[in-house]
CSV table of C-alpha atoms in Angstrom, one decimal:
chain,number,residue,atom,x,y,z
A,584,MET,CA,99.3,88.2,21.0
A,585,ALA,CA,101.7,86.2,23.0
A,586,ARG,CA,100.7,82.8,24.3
A,587,VAL,CA,100.0,82.5,28.0
A,588,PRO,CA,102.0,80.3,30.3
A,589,PHE,CA,100.9,76.7,31.1
A,590,THR,CA,100.5,75.9,34.7
A,591,LEU,CA,100.7,72.3,36.0
A,592,ALA,CA,100.9,71.0,39.7
A,593,GLY,CA,101.8,74.5,40.8
A,594,HIS,CA,104.5,75.0,38.2
A,595,THR,CA,104.6,77.6,35.5
A,596,VAL,CA,106.0,76.7,32.0
A,597,MET,CA,106.6,79.6,29.7
A,598,PRO,CA,105.9,79.6,25.9
A,599,GLY,CA,109.0,77.9,24.2
A,600,GLN,CA,110.1,76.1,27.4
A,601,ARG,CA,110.5,72.5,28.5
A,602,LEU,CA,110.3,71.6,32.2
A,603,GLN,CA,110.5,68.3,34.2
A,604,ILE,CA,107.8,68.5,37.2
A,605,ASP,CA,107.9,66.2,40.0
A,606,VAL,CA,104.5,65.6,41.3
A,607,PRO,CA,104.4,64.2,44.8
A,608,VAL,CA,102.3,61.0,44.9
A,609,ALA,CA,103.3,59.0,48.1
A,610,ARG,CA,106.0,58.0,50.5
A,611,LEU,CA,107.7,54.5,51.0
A,612,TYR,CA,107.8,53.1,54.4
A,613,THR,CA,111.3,54.5,54.7
A,614,HIS,CA,109.8,58.1,54.5
A,615,THR,CA,111.3,58.3,50.9
A,616,GLN,CA,109.1,60.5,48.7
A,617,LEU,CA,107.8,59.1,45.5
A,618,HIS,CA,107.0,61.4,42.4
A,619,ILE,CA,105.1,61.1,39.2
A,620,THR,CA,107.6,62.9,37.0
A,621,VAL,CA,106.2,65.0,34.1
A,622,GLU,CA,107.8,66.7,31.3
A,623,VAL,CA,105.8,69.5,29.8
A,624,VAL,CA,106.9,71.0,26.3
A,625,HIS,CA,105.0,74.1,25.9
A,626,GLY,CA,105.0,75.5,22.5
A,627,ARG,CA,105.3,79.1,21.4
A,628,LYS,CA,102.0,78.8,19.3
A,629,ASP,CA,98.4,77.8,20.5
A,630,GLY,CA,97.4,74.2,19.8
A,631,PRO,CA,96.0,71.1,21.6
A,632,VAL,CA,97.2,69.9,24.9
A,633,MET,CA,98.3,66.2,24.2
A,634,LEU,CA,98.8,63.9,27.2
A,635,VAL,CA,101.1,60.8,26.4
A,636,CYS,CA,101.3,58.4,29.4
A,637,GLY,CA,102.9,55.0,29.9
A,638,GLY,CA,103.2,52.7,32.8
A,639,ILE,CA,99.8,52.9,34.4
A,640,HIS,CA,100.4,49.2,34.7
A,641,GLY,CA,103.9,49.2,36.3
A,642,ASP,CA,105.4,46.2,34.3
A,643,GLU,CA,104.3,47.6,30.8
A,644,ILE,CA,107.6,49.2,30.0
A,645,ASN,CA,107.3,49.5,26.1
A,646,GLY,CA,105.5,52.8,26.7
A,647,VAL,CA,108.1,54.1,28.9
A,648,GLU,CA,110.6,53.9,26.2
A,649,ILE,CA,108.1,55.3,23.6
A,650,VAL,CA,107.7,58.4,25.8
A,651,ARG,CA,111.6,58.7,26.2
A,652,ARG,CA,111.9,58.5,22.4
A,653,LEU,CA,109.2,61.0,21.8
A,654,LEU,CA,110.8,63.6,24.1
A,655,ARG,CA,114.1,63.1,22.1
A,656,SER,CA,112.4,63.5,18.7
A,657,LYS,CA,113.5,66.5,16.7
A,658,ALA,CA,110.0,66.9,15.5
A,659,ILE,CA,108.7,68.4,18.9
A,660,SER,CA,111.3,71.4,18.7
A,661,SER,CA,108.7,73.4,16.8
A,662,LEU,CA,105.7,72.2,18.6
A,663,ARG,CA,102.3,74.1,18.4
A,664,GLY,CA,100.3,73.6,21.6
A,665,THR,CA,101.5,71.7,24.6
A,666,LEU,CA,102.8,68.2,25.1
A,667,ILE,CA,102.5,66.6,28.6
A,668,ALA,CA,104.7,63.5,28.8
A,669,VAL,CA,104.4,61.0,31.7
A,670,PRO,CA,106.6,57.8,31.1
A,671,VAL,CA,105.7,56.2,34.4
A,672,VAL,CA,102.4,56.7,36.0
A,673,ASN,CA,102.2,53.7,38.5
A,674,VAL,CA,105.8,54.3,40.1
A,675,PHE,CA,104.9,51.8,43.0
A,676,GLY,CA,104.4,49.0,40.3
A,677,PHE,CA,107.3,50.1,38.1
A,678,LEU,CA,109.7,49.9,41.1
A,679,GLN,CA,108.4,46.4,41.9
A,680,GLN,CA,108.1,45.2,38.3
A,681,THR,CA,104.3,44.5,38.7
A,682,ARG,CA,101.2,45.5,37.1
A,683,TYR,CA,99.5,46.5,40.5
A,684,LEU,CA,99.8,48.7,43.3
A,685,PRO,CA,101.1,47.5,46.8
A,686,ASP,CA,97.5,46.9,47.8
A,687,ARG,CA,96.9,44.7,44.6
A,688,ARG,CA,94.6,47.2,43.0
A,689,ASP,CA,94.8,47.9,39.3
A,690,LEU,CA,95.4,51.7,38.8
A,691,ASN,CA,93.5,51.5,35.6
A,692,ARG,CA,90.4,50.4,37.4
A,693,CYS,CA,90.5,53.2,40.0
A,694,PHE,CA,89.5,56.3,38.0
A,695,PRO,CA,88.2,59.0,38.7
A,696,GLY,CA,89.5,58.1,42.2
A,697,SER,CA,89.0,59.7,45.5
A,698,GLU,CA,91.3,61.9,47.8
A,699,LYS,CA,90.0,59.9,50.8
A,700,GLY,CA,89.9,56.3,49.2
A,701,SER,CA,92.3,53.5,48.8
A,702,LEU,CA,95.9,54.0,47.6
A,703,GLY,CA,94.8,53.3,44.1
A,704,GLY,CA,91.8,55.9,44.5
A,705,ARG,CA,94.1,58.5,45.9
A,706,ILE,CA,96.8,58.2,43.1
A,707,ALA,CA,94.0,58.2,40.4
A,708,ALA,CA,92.5,61.3,41.9
A,709,LEU,CA,96.0,63.0,42.0
A,710,PHE,CA,96.7,62.0,38.5
A,711,ARG,CA,93.3,63.3,37.3
A,712,ASP,CA,93.4,66.6,39.0
A,713,GLU,CA,97.0,67.5,38.4
A,714,ILE,CA,97.4,66.1,35.0
A,715,VAL,CA,94.5,64.6,33.1
A,716,ASP,CA,92.2,67.4,33.4
A,717,HIS,CA,94.6,69.6,31.6
A,718,ALA,CA,94.6,67.6,28.4
A,719,THR,CA,92.5,68.0,25.4
A,720,HIS,CA,93.8,64.7,23.8
A,721,ILE,CA,95.2,61.5,25.3
A,722,ILE,CA,97.4,58.6,24.1
A,723,ASP,CA,97.6,55.9,26.7
A,724,LEU,CA,100.4,53.4,26.1
A,725,HIS,CA,100.0,49.7,27.2
A,726,THR,CA,101.3,46.2,26.5
A,727,GLY,CA,99.9,42.7,26.9
A,728,ALA,CA,99.7,41.5,30.6
A,729,ILE,CA,102.5,39.3,32.1
A,730,HIS,CA,103.5,36.3,29.9
A,731,ARG,CA,101.1,37.8,26.9
A,732,THR,CA,102.0,39.7,23.9
A,733,ASN,CA,99.9,41.9,21.7
A,734,LEU,CA,100.0,42.7,18.0
A,735,PRO,CA,100.3,46.4,17.7
A,736,GLN,CA,96.6,47.8,17.9
A,737,ILE,CA,94.6,50.8,18.8
A,738,ARG,CA,91.6,50.4,21.2
A,739,ALA,CA,89.3,53.3,21.2
A,740,GLN,CA,85.4,54.1,21.4
A,741,LEU,CA,84.9,55.2,17.9
A,742,GLN,CA,82.0,57.2,16.5
A,743,PRO,CA,81.9,58.1,12.8
A,744,GLY,CA,83.5,61.5,12.2
A,745,SER,CA,84.6,61.8,15.8
A,746,GLU,CA,88.0,63.3,16.9
A,747,THR,CA,88.9,59.8,18.4
A,748,GLU,CA,88.3,58.3,15.0
A,749,ARG,CA,90.5,60.9,13.4
A,750,MET,CA,93.4,60.2,15.8
A,751,ALA,CA,92.9,56.4,15.3
A,752,ASP,CA,93.2,56.8,11.5
A,753,ALA,CA,96.2,58.9,11.8
A,754,PHE,CA,98.1,56.7,14.3
A,755,GLY,CA,98.9,54.0,11.8
A,756,ALA,CA,98.4,50.7,13.8
A,757,PRO,CA,97.4,47.8,11.6
A,758,VAL,CA,94.5,47.0,13.7
A,759,VAL,CA,91.8,49.1,15.5
A,760,LEU,CA,89.4,47.6,17.9
A,761,ASN,CA,86.2,49.6,18.6
A,762,ALA,CA,86.5,48.8,22.2
A,763,GLU,CA,83.8,49.5,24.8
A,764,LEU,CA,84.8,51.7,27.9
A,765,ARG,CA,85.7,49.9,30.9
A,766,GLU,CA,84.6,51.4,34.2
A,767,GLY,CA,87.3,52.8,36.3
A,768,SER,CA,89.8,53.0,33.4
A,769,LEU,CA,91.5,56.3,32.4
A,770,ARG,CA,89.8,55.9,29.1
A,771,HIS,CA,86.4,55.7,30.7
A,772,TYR,CA,86.9,58.7,32.7
A,773,ALA,CA,88.6,60.9,30.0
A,774,GLN,CA,86.0,60.0,27.3
A,775,ASN,CA,83.2,60.8,29.5
A,776,ARG,CA,84.7,64.2,30.0
A,777,GLY,CA,84.7,64.7,26.2
A,778,ILE,CA,88.6,64.1,26.0
A,779,PRO,CA,89.4,61.9,22.9
A,780,VAL,CA,91.5,59.0,24.1
A,781,LEU,CA,93.5,56.2,22.1
A,782,THR,CA,94.9,53.1,23.9
A,783,TYR,CA,97.8,51.7,22.1
A,784,GLU,CA,98.5,48.1,22.9
A,785,ALA,CA,101.6,46.4,21.7
A,786,GLY,CA,104.2,43.8,22.8
A,787,GLU,CA,104.7,42.0,26.2
A,788,ALA,CA,105.0,43.3,29.9
A,789,LEU,CA,108.6,43.5,31.2
A,790,ARG,CA,110.2,43.6,27.7
A,791,PHE,CA,111.3,45.9,25.2
A,792,ASP,CA,109.9,45.0,21.9
A,793,GLU,CA,111.3,47.1,19.2
A,794,TRP,CA,108.6,45.9,16.7
A,795,ALA,CA,106.1,47.6,19.2
A,796,ILE,CA,108.2,50.7,20.3
A,797,ALA,CA,109.2,52.0,16.9
A,798,PRO,CA,105.7,52.1,15.3
A,799,GLY,CA,104.4,53.5,18.8
A,800,VAL,CA,106.8,56.5,18.5
A,801,ARG,CA,105.8,57.1,14.8
A,802,GLY,CA,102.0,56.7,15.7
A,803,VAL,CA,102.1,59.3,18.3
A,804,LEU,CA,103.9,61.8,16.0
A,805,ARG,CA,101.3,61.1,13.3
A,806,VAL,CA,98.6,62.0,15.5
A,807,MET,CA,100.3,65.1,16.8
A,808,ARG,CA,100.7,66.0,12.9
A,809,ARG,CA,97.1,65.2,12.2
A,810,LEU,CA,96.2,67.6,15.2
A,811,GLY,CA,98.5,70.4,13.7
A,812,MET,CA,100.9,70.2,16.6
A,813,LEU,CA,103.9,69.5,14.4
A,814,THR,CA,105.0,71.3,11.4
A,815,GLY,CA,107.2,69.9,8.4
A,816,GLU,CA,106.4,66.9,6.3
A,817,GLN,CA,106.5,63.4,7.6
A,818,ARG,CA,109.7,61.5,6.6
A,819,ARG,CA,107.9,58.1,6.1
A,820,ARG,CA,105.1,57.5,3.7
A,821,SER,CA,101.7,57.4,5.1
A,822,PRO,CA,100.8,53.9,6.7
A,823,MET,CA,98.1,51.6,5.1
A,824,PRO,CA,94.7,52.3,6.4
A,825,ALA,CA,93.9,50.4,9.7
A,826,GLU,CA,91.3,47.8,9.6
A,827,LEU,CA,88.6,48.0,12.1
A,828,ALA,CA,87.8,44.7,13.8
A,829,ASN,CA,84.0,44.1,14.5
A,830,GLY,CA,84.6,42.1,17.6
A,831,SER,CA,87.1,39.7,19.4
A,832,SER,CA,87.3,36.8,21.7
A,833,TRP,CA,89.6,34.5,23.3
A,834,ALA,CA,90.4,30.9,22.5
A,835,ARG,CA,90.8,28.9,25.8
A,836,ALA,CA,92.8,25.9,27.1
A,837,PRO,CA,90.6,22.7,27.0
A,838,ILE,CA,92.5,21.0,29.7
A,839,ASP,CA,95.3,21.6,32.1
A,840,GLY,CA,98.8,21.1,30.6
A,841,ILE,CA,101.5,22.4,28.4
A,842,LEU,CA,100.8,24.3,25.2
A,843,ARG,CA,102.5,23.5,21.9
A,844,PRO,CA,101.5,26.5,19.8
A,845,LYS,CA,100.8,26.1,16.0
A,846,VAL,CA,100.2,29.8,15.0
A,847,ARG,CA,102.1,33.0,15.4
A,848,LEU,CA,101.0,36.4,16.4
A,849,GLY,CA,99.4,38.2,13.4
A,850,ALA,CA,98.4,34.9,11.6
A,851,ARG,CA,95.1,34.7,9.7
A,852,VAL,CA,93.2,31.7,11.1
A,853,ALA,CA,89.9,30.0,10.2
A,854,LYS,CA,87.1,28.9,12.3
A,855,GLY,CA,87.8,25.4,13.6
A,856,GLU,CA,91.6,25.6,12.9
A,857,VAL,CA,93.9,24.2,15.6
A,858,LEU,CA,95.8,26.9,17.1
A,859,GLY,CA,97.7,24.8,19.6
A,860,LYS,CA,97.6,21.6,21.4
A,861,VAL,CA,97.7,21.1,25.3
A,862,ALA,CA,99.1,18.0,26.8
A,863,ASP,CA,100.2,16.8,30.2
A,864,PRO,CA,103.9,16.1,30.6
A,865,PHE,CA,103.4,12.4,29.7
A,866,GLY,CA,101.3,12.9,26.7
A,867,ASN,CA,98.5,10.7,28.0
A,868,ASP,CA,95.8,13.5,27.8
A,869,GLU,CA,95.8,16.0,25.0
A,870,GLY,CA,93.4,18.7,23.9
A,871,GLU,CA,93.3,21.0,20.8
A,872,VAL,CA,92.8,24.8,21.1
A,873,LEU,CA,90.4,25.7,18.4
A,874,ALA,CA,89.7,28.9,16.7
A,875,MET,CA,86.1,30.0,17.4
A,876,ALA,CA,85.8,32.3,14.3
A,877,ASP,CA,87.7,33.3,11.3
A,878,GLY,CA,90.0,36.2,12.2
A,879,ILE,CA,93.5,37.4,13.0
A,880,VAL,CA,95.5,36.4,16.1
A,881,ILE,CA,96.0,39.9,17.9
A,882,GLY,CA,97.3,38.5,21.1
A,883,MET,CA,98.6,35.4,22.6
A,884,SER,CA,100.0,33.8,25.6
A,885,ARG,CA,103.7,33.4,25.9
A,886,LEU,CA,103.8,30.9,28.7
A,887,PRO,CA,103.4,27.2,27.7
A,888,LEU,CA,101.9,26.2,31.0
A,889,ALA,CA,98.1,26.3,30.9
A,890,ASN,CA,95.2,25.6,33.2
A,891,GLU,CA,91.9,24.5,31.8
A,892,GLY,CA,89.8,27.7,30.7
A,893,GLU,CA,93.0,29.9,30.5
A,894,ALA,CA,92.9,32.5,27.5
A,895,LEU,CA,95.5,31.5,25.0
A,896,TYR,CA,94.9,33.1,21.7
A,897,HIS,CA,92.9,36.5,21.2
A,898,ILE,CA,91.3,36.6,17.9
A,899,ALA,CA,89.8,39.6,16.2
A,900,ARG,CA,87.1,39.3,13.7
A,901,PHE,CA,86.8,41.5,10.5
A,902,ASP,CA,84.2,42.0,7.9
A,903,GLU,CA,87.0,42.3,5.2
A,904,ILE,CA,89.6,39.7,6.6
A,905,GLU,CA,91.6,39.7,3.4
A,906,GLU,CA,92.3,43.4,3.8
A,907,ALA,CA,93.0,43.0,7.5
A,908,GLU,CA,95.7,40.3,6.7
A,909,THR,CA,97.2,42.6,3.9
A,910,ALA,CA,97.3,45.5,6.4
A,911,ILE,CA,99.3,43.3,9.0
A,912,GLU,CA,101.6,42.0,6.4
A,913,ASN,CA,102.4,45.5,5.0
A,914,PHE,CA,102.9,46.6,8.7
A,915,GLN,CA,105.3,43.6,9.4
A,916,SER,CA,107.3,44.2,6.4
A,917,SER,CA,107.8,47.8,7.1
A,918,LEU,CA,109.7,47.1,10.4
A,919,THR,CA,113.2,47.8,10.3
A,920,PRO,CA,115.7,48.8,12.9
A,921,GLN,CA,115.5,52.6,13.5
A,922,SER,CA,117.8,54.9,15.5
A,923,ASP,CA,116.3,57.7,17.7
A,924,ALA,CA,117.4,60.3,15.0
A,925,MET,CA,114.9,59.0,12.6
A,926,TYR,CA,111.9,60.1,14.5
């Protein structure tokens, strides 16, 4: 029996067809129409409907490049099911190179949204109705905030044996955080509707970090293979199993001043270890940033200027820290420059 067409935002995509769809979202002051542009790849055979989206925070552009490379991948030419690819969700923020919407709201705290609410609420409601509700699985692509960088990691609400856990295991990031759902986030909305969601966090805002982008592309393709959406064998060997963090916390600046970091992203640290020192420009006052637990640095500030109490190092805790350290070392050693043709 022939597969039925796929309908999104009033457009019909036939089996075996790819179609770019402009979903009207708002107008600028100049009366210029803004769109959330979506590409739908509708396979000839039945399968899951995977939404892969980037740029919910407009300055987090690694995800934009991941989606571009995904759409250029030869692997999706024989797709089973349907891929909904959205490089940029927050078009306002993307244009202004900012995390936020023009009203300073965070779009990822506006779900499920409201057709009569704030700008953020209206965009969230539109994205929910026209795109999210069509998906059976979601991968949401993020980076660290401005002046912060993240080690490649998956954040998800994990239950043993769940579809979300199966996706997280397939992705191949070195670290998985069993993260609570944040009210108003896309992940909170979708997970409560029974749609399994992975959030991939890697790299820094307003930067293209190849060490975050290339593993992101491979991770999405691995998940699609695990779900039966792609045929053929994976060209690369399977990644080492990810290590599940049992918690995380931030080490903060003890005083106002200029940070001199002592450890790098991905480093293993011990409780009480000096992660960096903060001093005023004259060196009269100096304070040490100390690790509050044994763990791995999975996020850190890239800006040396710090106010007292500012979060500087994000440390994840593990039951098996040696295994976590090994997983990260193996991940880092596997990173080599790749061309688009390799995916």
